[in-house]
Coordinates of C-alpha atoms and ligand atoms in Angstrom, one line a residue:
X1 CA -0.5 11.9 -22.7
X2 CA -2.2 14.8 -24.4
X3 CA -2.7 18.4 -23.3
X4 CA -6.1 19.7 -22.4
X5 CA -6.3 22.2 -25.1
X6 CA -8.0 19.5 -27.2
X7 CA -10.7 18.7 -24.6
X8 CA -14.0 20.5 -24.2
X9 CA -13.6 22.5 -21.0
X10 CA -16.5 22.9 -18.7
X11 CA -15.8 25.9 -16.4
X12 CA -16.1 25.8 -12.6
X13 CA -19.2 28.0 -12.6
X14 CA -21.1 25.9 -15.1
X15 CA -24.6 25.5 -13.6
X16 CA -25.8 22.8 -16.0
X17 CA -29.2 22.8 -17.6
X18 CA -32.5 22.7 -15.7
X19 CA -33.8 19.1 -15.6
X20 CA -37.2 20.0 -17.0
X21 CA -35.7 21.1 -20.3
X22 CA -34.8 17.5 -21.0
X23 CA -36.2 14.1 -20.3
X24 CA -34.8 11.7 -17.7
X25 CA -36.3 8.6 -16.0
X26 CA -39.2 9.4 -13.7
X27 CA -37.6 7.4 -10.9
X28 CA -34.7 9.8 -10.6
X29 CA -36.8 13.1 -10.7
X30 CA -35.9 14.1 -7.2
X31 CA -32.4 12.7 -7.2
X32 CA -30.7 15.0 -9.7
X33 CA -29.7 18.7 -9.5
X34 CA -29.1 19.4 -13.2
X35 CA -28.2 18.0 -16.6
X36 CA -24.5 18.7 -16.7
X37 CA -23.7 17.3 -20.2
X38 CA -26.7 16.3 -22.4
X39 CA -26.6 13.0 -24.1
X40 CA -26.5 14.5 -27.6
X41 CA -23.4 16.5 -26.7
X42 CA -21.7 13.4 -25.4
X43 CA -22.4 11.7 -28.7
X44 CA -21.2 14.6 -30.8
X45 CA -18.0 14.8 -28.8
X46 CA -17.5 11.0 -29.0
X47 CA -17.8 11.2 -32.8
X48 CA -14.9 13.6 -32.9
X49 CA -12.8 11.5 -30.5
X50 CA -13.4 8.6 -32.9
X51 CA -12.1 10.7 -35.8
X52 CA -9.0 11.6 -33.9
X53 CA -8.4 8.0 -33.0
X54 CA -8.9 7.0 -36.6
X55 CA -6.5 9.7 -37.8
X56 CA -3.8 8.4 -35.4
X57 CA -4.4 4.7 -35.4
X58 CA -6.1 3.9 -38.7
X59 CA -4.7 0.9 -40.5
X60 CA -3.3 -0.6 -37.3
X61 CA -4.8 -3.5 -35.5
X62 CA -6.0 -2.6 -32.0
X63 CA -7.4 -4.2 -28.9
X64 CA -9.9 -2.0 -27.2
X65 CA -9.8 -2.5 -23.4
X66 CA -13.1 -1.3 -21.9
X67 CA -12.9 -0.4 -18.3
X68 CA -16.1 -1.6 -16.6
X69 CA -18.5 -0.8 -15.4
X70 CA -18.6 2.9 -16.0
X71 CA -16.9 2.7 -19.4
X72 CA -19.4 0.4 -21.1
X73 CA -21.6 3.1 -22.7
X74 CA -18.7 5.3 -23.8
X75 CA -16.9 2.3 -25.2
X76 CA -19.9 1.0 -27.1
X77 CA -20.6 4.4 -28.6
X78 CA -16.9 5.1 -29.4
X79 CA -16.6 1.7 -31.1
X80 CA -19.8 2.4 -33.1
X81 CA -18.5 5.8 -34.2
X82 CA -15.2 4.2 -35.3
X83 CA -17.1 1.5 -37.3
X84 CA -19.1 4.2 -39.1
X85 CA -15.9 6.1 -39.9
X86 CA -14.3 2.9 -41.3
X87 CA -17.3 2.4 -43.5
X88 CA -17.0 5.9 -44.9
X89 CA -13.3 6.2 -45.4
X90 CA -10.5 4.3 -47.0
X91 CA -8.8 3.6 -43.7
X92 CA -9.7 0.6 -41.6
X93 CA -9.2 -0.2 -37.9
X94 CA -9.6 -3.9 -37.1
X95 CA -10.6 -4.1 -33.5
X96 CA -10.9 -6.7 -30.8
X97 CA -12.8 -5.7 -27.7
X98 CA -11.8 -6.9 -24.2
X99 CA -13.1 -6.0 -20.8
X100 CA -11.6 -5.3 -17.4
X101 CA -13.4 -4.3 -14.2
X102 CA -12.1 -1.8 -11.7
X103 CA -13.7 -0.9 -8.4
X104 CA -12.5 1.8 -6.0
X105 CA -15.6 3.9 -5.1
X106 CA -18.0 3.7 -2.2
X107 CA -20.7 6.4 -2.1
X108 CA -18.9 9.4 -3.7
X109 CA -15.5 8.7 -2.2
X110 CA -12.5 6.9 -3.7
X111 CA -11.2 4.1 -1.5
X112 CA -7.6 3.2 -1.3
X113 CA -7.9 -0.4 -2.5
X114 CA -8.4 -0.9 -6.2
X115 CA -9.7 -4.2 -7.4
X116 CA -8.9 -5.3 -10.9
X117 CA -11.0 -8.2 -12.2
X118 CA -10.4 -9.9 -15.6
X119 CA -6.7 -9.1 -15.4
X120 CA -5.7 -12.8 -15.6
X121 CA -6.2 -13.0 -19.4
X122 CA -4.4 -9.8 -20.3
X123 CA -1.6 -11.8 -21.9
X124 CA -3.6 -11.3 -25.2
X125 CA -2.3 -7.8 -25.1
X126 CA 1.3 -8.8 -25.6
X127 CA 2.7 -7.1 -28.7
X128 CA -0.7 -5.4 -29.5
X129 CA -1.8 -1.8 -29.9
X130 CA -4.0 -1.3 -26.9
X131 CA -6.7 1.4 -26.6
X132 CA -7.9 1.7 -23.0
X133 CA -11.4 3.2 -22.8
X134 CA -12.4 4.7 -19.5
X135 CA -15.3 6.9 -18.5
X136 CA -13.7 9.1 -15.9
X137 CA -10.2 10.0 -14.7
X138 CA -10.1 12.0 -11.5
X139 CA -6.9 11.8 -9.4
X140 CA -5.3 9.7 -12.1
X141 CA -4.1 7.1 -9.5
X142 CA -6.5 4.4 -10.8
X143 CA -5.3 4.9 -14.4
X144 CA -1.6 4.9 -13.3
X145 CA -2.2 1.6 -11.5
X146 CA -4.0 0.1 -14.5
X147 CA -1.3 1.3 -16.9
X148 CA 1.4 -0.3 -14.8
X149 CA -0.6 -3.5 -14.9
X150 CA -1.2 -3.4 -18.6
X151 CA 2.5 -2.5 -19.4
X152 CA 3.6 -5.6 -17.6
X153 CA 2.1 -7.6 -20.5
X154 CA 4.4 -5.8 -23.0
X155 CA 1.9 -4.3 -25.5
X156 CA 3.4 -2.6 -28.5
X157 CA 1.6 0.6 -27.8
X158 CA -0.9 1.9 -25.2
X159 CA -3.3 4.8 -25.8
X160 CA -6.0 5.9 -23.4
X161 CA -9.4 7.5 -24.2
X162 CA -11.2 9.1 -21.3
X163 CA -14.6 10.6 -21.7
X164 CA -14.2 12.9 -18.6
X165 CA -11.2 14.3 -16.8
X166 CA -11.9 16.0 -13.5
X167 CA -9.9 19.0 -12.3
X168 CA -8.9 17.8 -8.8
X169 CA -6.4 19.5 -6.6
X170 CA -4.8 16.2 -5.5
X171 CA -4.5 15.0 -9.1
X172 CA -1.3 13.3 -10.4
X173 CA -1.5 15.4 -13.5
X174 CA -2.1 12.3 -15.6
X175 CA -4.0 12.9 -18.8
X176 CA -5.4 10.4 -21.3
X177 CA -4.4 10.7 -24.9
X178 CA -7.9 11.4 -25.9
X179 CA -10.1 13.5 -23.6
X180 CA -13.8 14.2 -24.1
X181 CA -14.5 16.8 -21.5
X182 CA -12.6 18.4 -18.7
X183 CA -15.0 19.0 -15.8
X184 CA -14.9 20.6 -12.4
X185 CA -14.5 18.5 -9.3
X186 CA -18.1 17.5 -8.9
X187 CA -19.6 14.0 -8.5
X188 CA -21.5 13.2 -11.7
X189 CA -23.7 10.3 -12.7
X190 CA -25.4 8.9 -15.8
X191 CA -24.2 7.6 -19.1
X192 CA -23.1 4.4 -17.2
X193 CA -21.5 6.4 -14.4
X194 CA -23.0 5.3 -11.0
X195 CA -23.5 6.2 -7.5
X196 CA -23.5 2.9 -5.6
X197 CA -24.8 1.2 -8.8
X198 CA -27.6 3.7 -9.4
X199 CA -28.0 6.1 -12.3
X200 CA -26.4 4.0 -15.0
X201 CA -29.8 3.9 -16.6
X202 CA -29.7 7.7 -17.3
X203 CA -28.6 9.0 -20.7
X204 CA -27.3 12.4 -19.7
X205 CA -24.4 13.1 -17.4
X206 CA -26.0 14.8 -14.4
X207 CA -25.1 16.2 -11.0
X208 CA -26.7 14.2 -8.2
X209 CA -28.8 16.1 -5.6
X210 CA -28.2 15.9 -1.9
X211 CA -31.4 14.0 -1.6
X212 CA -30.2 11.5 -4.2
X213 CA -27.0 11.0 -2.3
X214 CA -28.9 10.3 0.9
X215 CA -31.4 8.0 -0.8
X216 CA -28.8 5.7 -2.3
X217 CA -26.2 5.9 0.4
X218 CA -24.8 2.6 1.8
Ligands
HPA301 N1 -19.1 9.8 -10.8 C1 -19.1 8.4 -10.9 N2 -18.1 7.7 -10.7 C2 -16.9 8.3 -10.5 C3 -16.8 9.7 -10.4 C4 -17.9 10.5 -10.6 O1 -17.9 11.7 -10.5 N3 -15.5 9.9 -10.2 C5 -14.8 8.7 -10.1 N4 -15.7 7.7 -10.3
MG302 MG1 -18.6 3.6 -9.8

C-alpha cells in the first residue's frame, strides 16, 4: 500500500470545469454536470504512474490483471505508456495481460454481492509478479476481496494500480500502490466508468447530473 501524498488530490470543493469548455458526445449533453478530470490530465497522470511502475518493476516479468469493465481504458493507456518507456529506456518490462470481471454496482450504489468472472484461470498467476489495474477504489472492500482471491493462487508479488481513490467515510483505508487521483465521494462516469453501462464512451471523467441519473436508472 502507498500513502496518498503521491496521488493528485482533488479537494472536496472542486467544482469541475463547465461542459462547454470541452467537447463530449452530443447524446450526453443533458446528462452531465461538469468535466471533473479532463482526458488530457488523465493521460498525463497515467504517464507518470507508468514511470513509477517502471522504476519499481522494470526488468521483472509481470502479469497485468485488468479489472473489467471499468478498468479497460486505464489499463490500455497504462500499458501503452509502459511500452513507450521501454522503447526509450534501457529497462524492459515483459508483460502478459489478463482480464477479470467484477460487478457490484446497481445505479450509483454498491451492492453486497460481488461477482468475479474469469477467476477460474488465475492459476497462471502462480509464482508471477502481478499488477492489478483497477479504475476506481472506493470503500476498498472490492479490492480486499479480489486481493484475497488472487493471493490464493500464490503469486510472487502483487501490486495494485488504481486510477481513482474515493475519500469515503466508510472506507477500509485500503490504498493501491499506485494512485492516479484521490477524489471526493461523488459518483463519476466516463473514461470507461459507467452508470448502468452508460457513459463508457466519454473521454473525460465527469460528474453525472440528476437528469442523467434519472434517465439511465434501472
Ligand atoms: N463511478 C462509476 N463506477 C463506480 C464508482 C463511480 O463513482 N464508484 C464505484 N464504482
Ligand atoms: Mg460499473
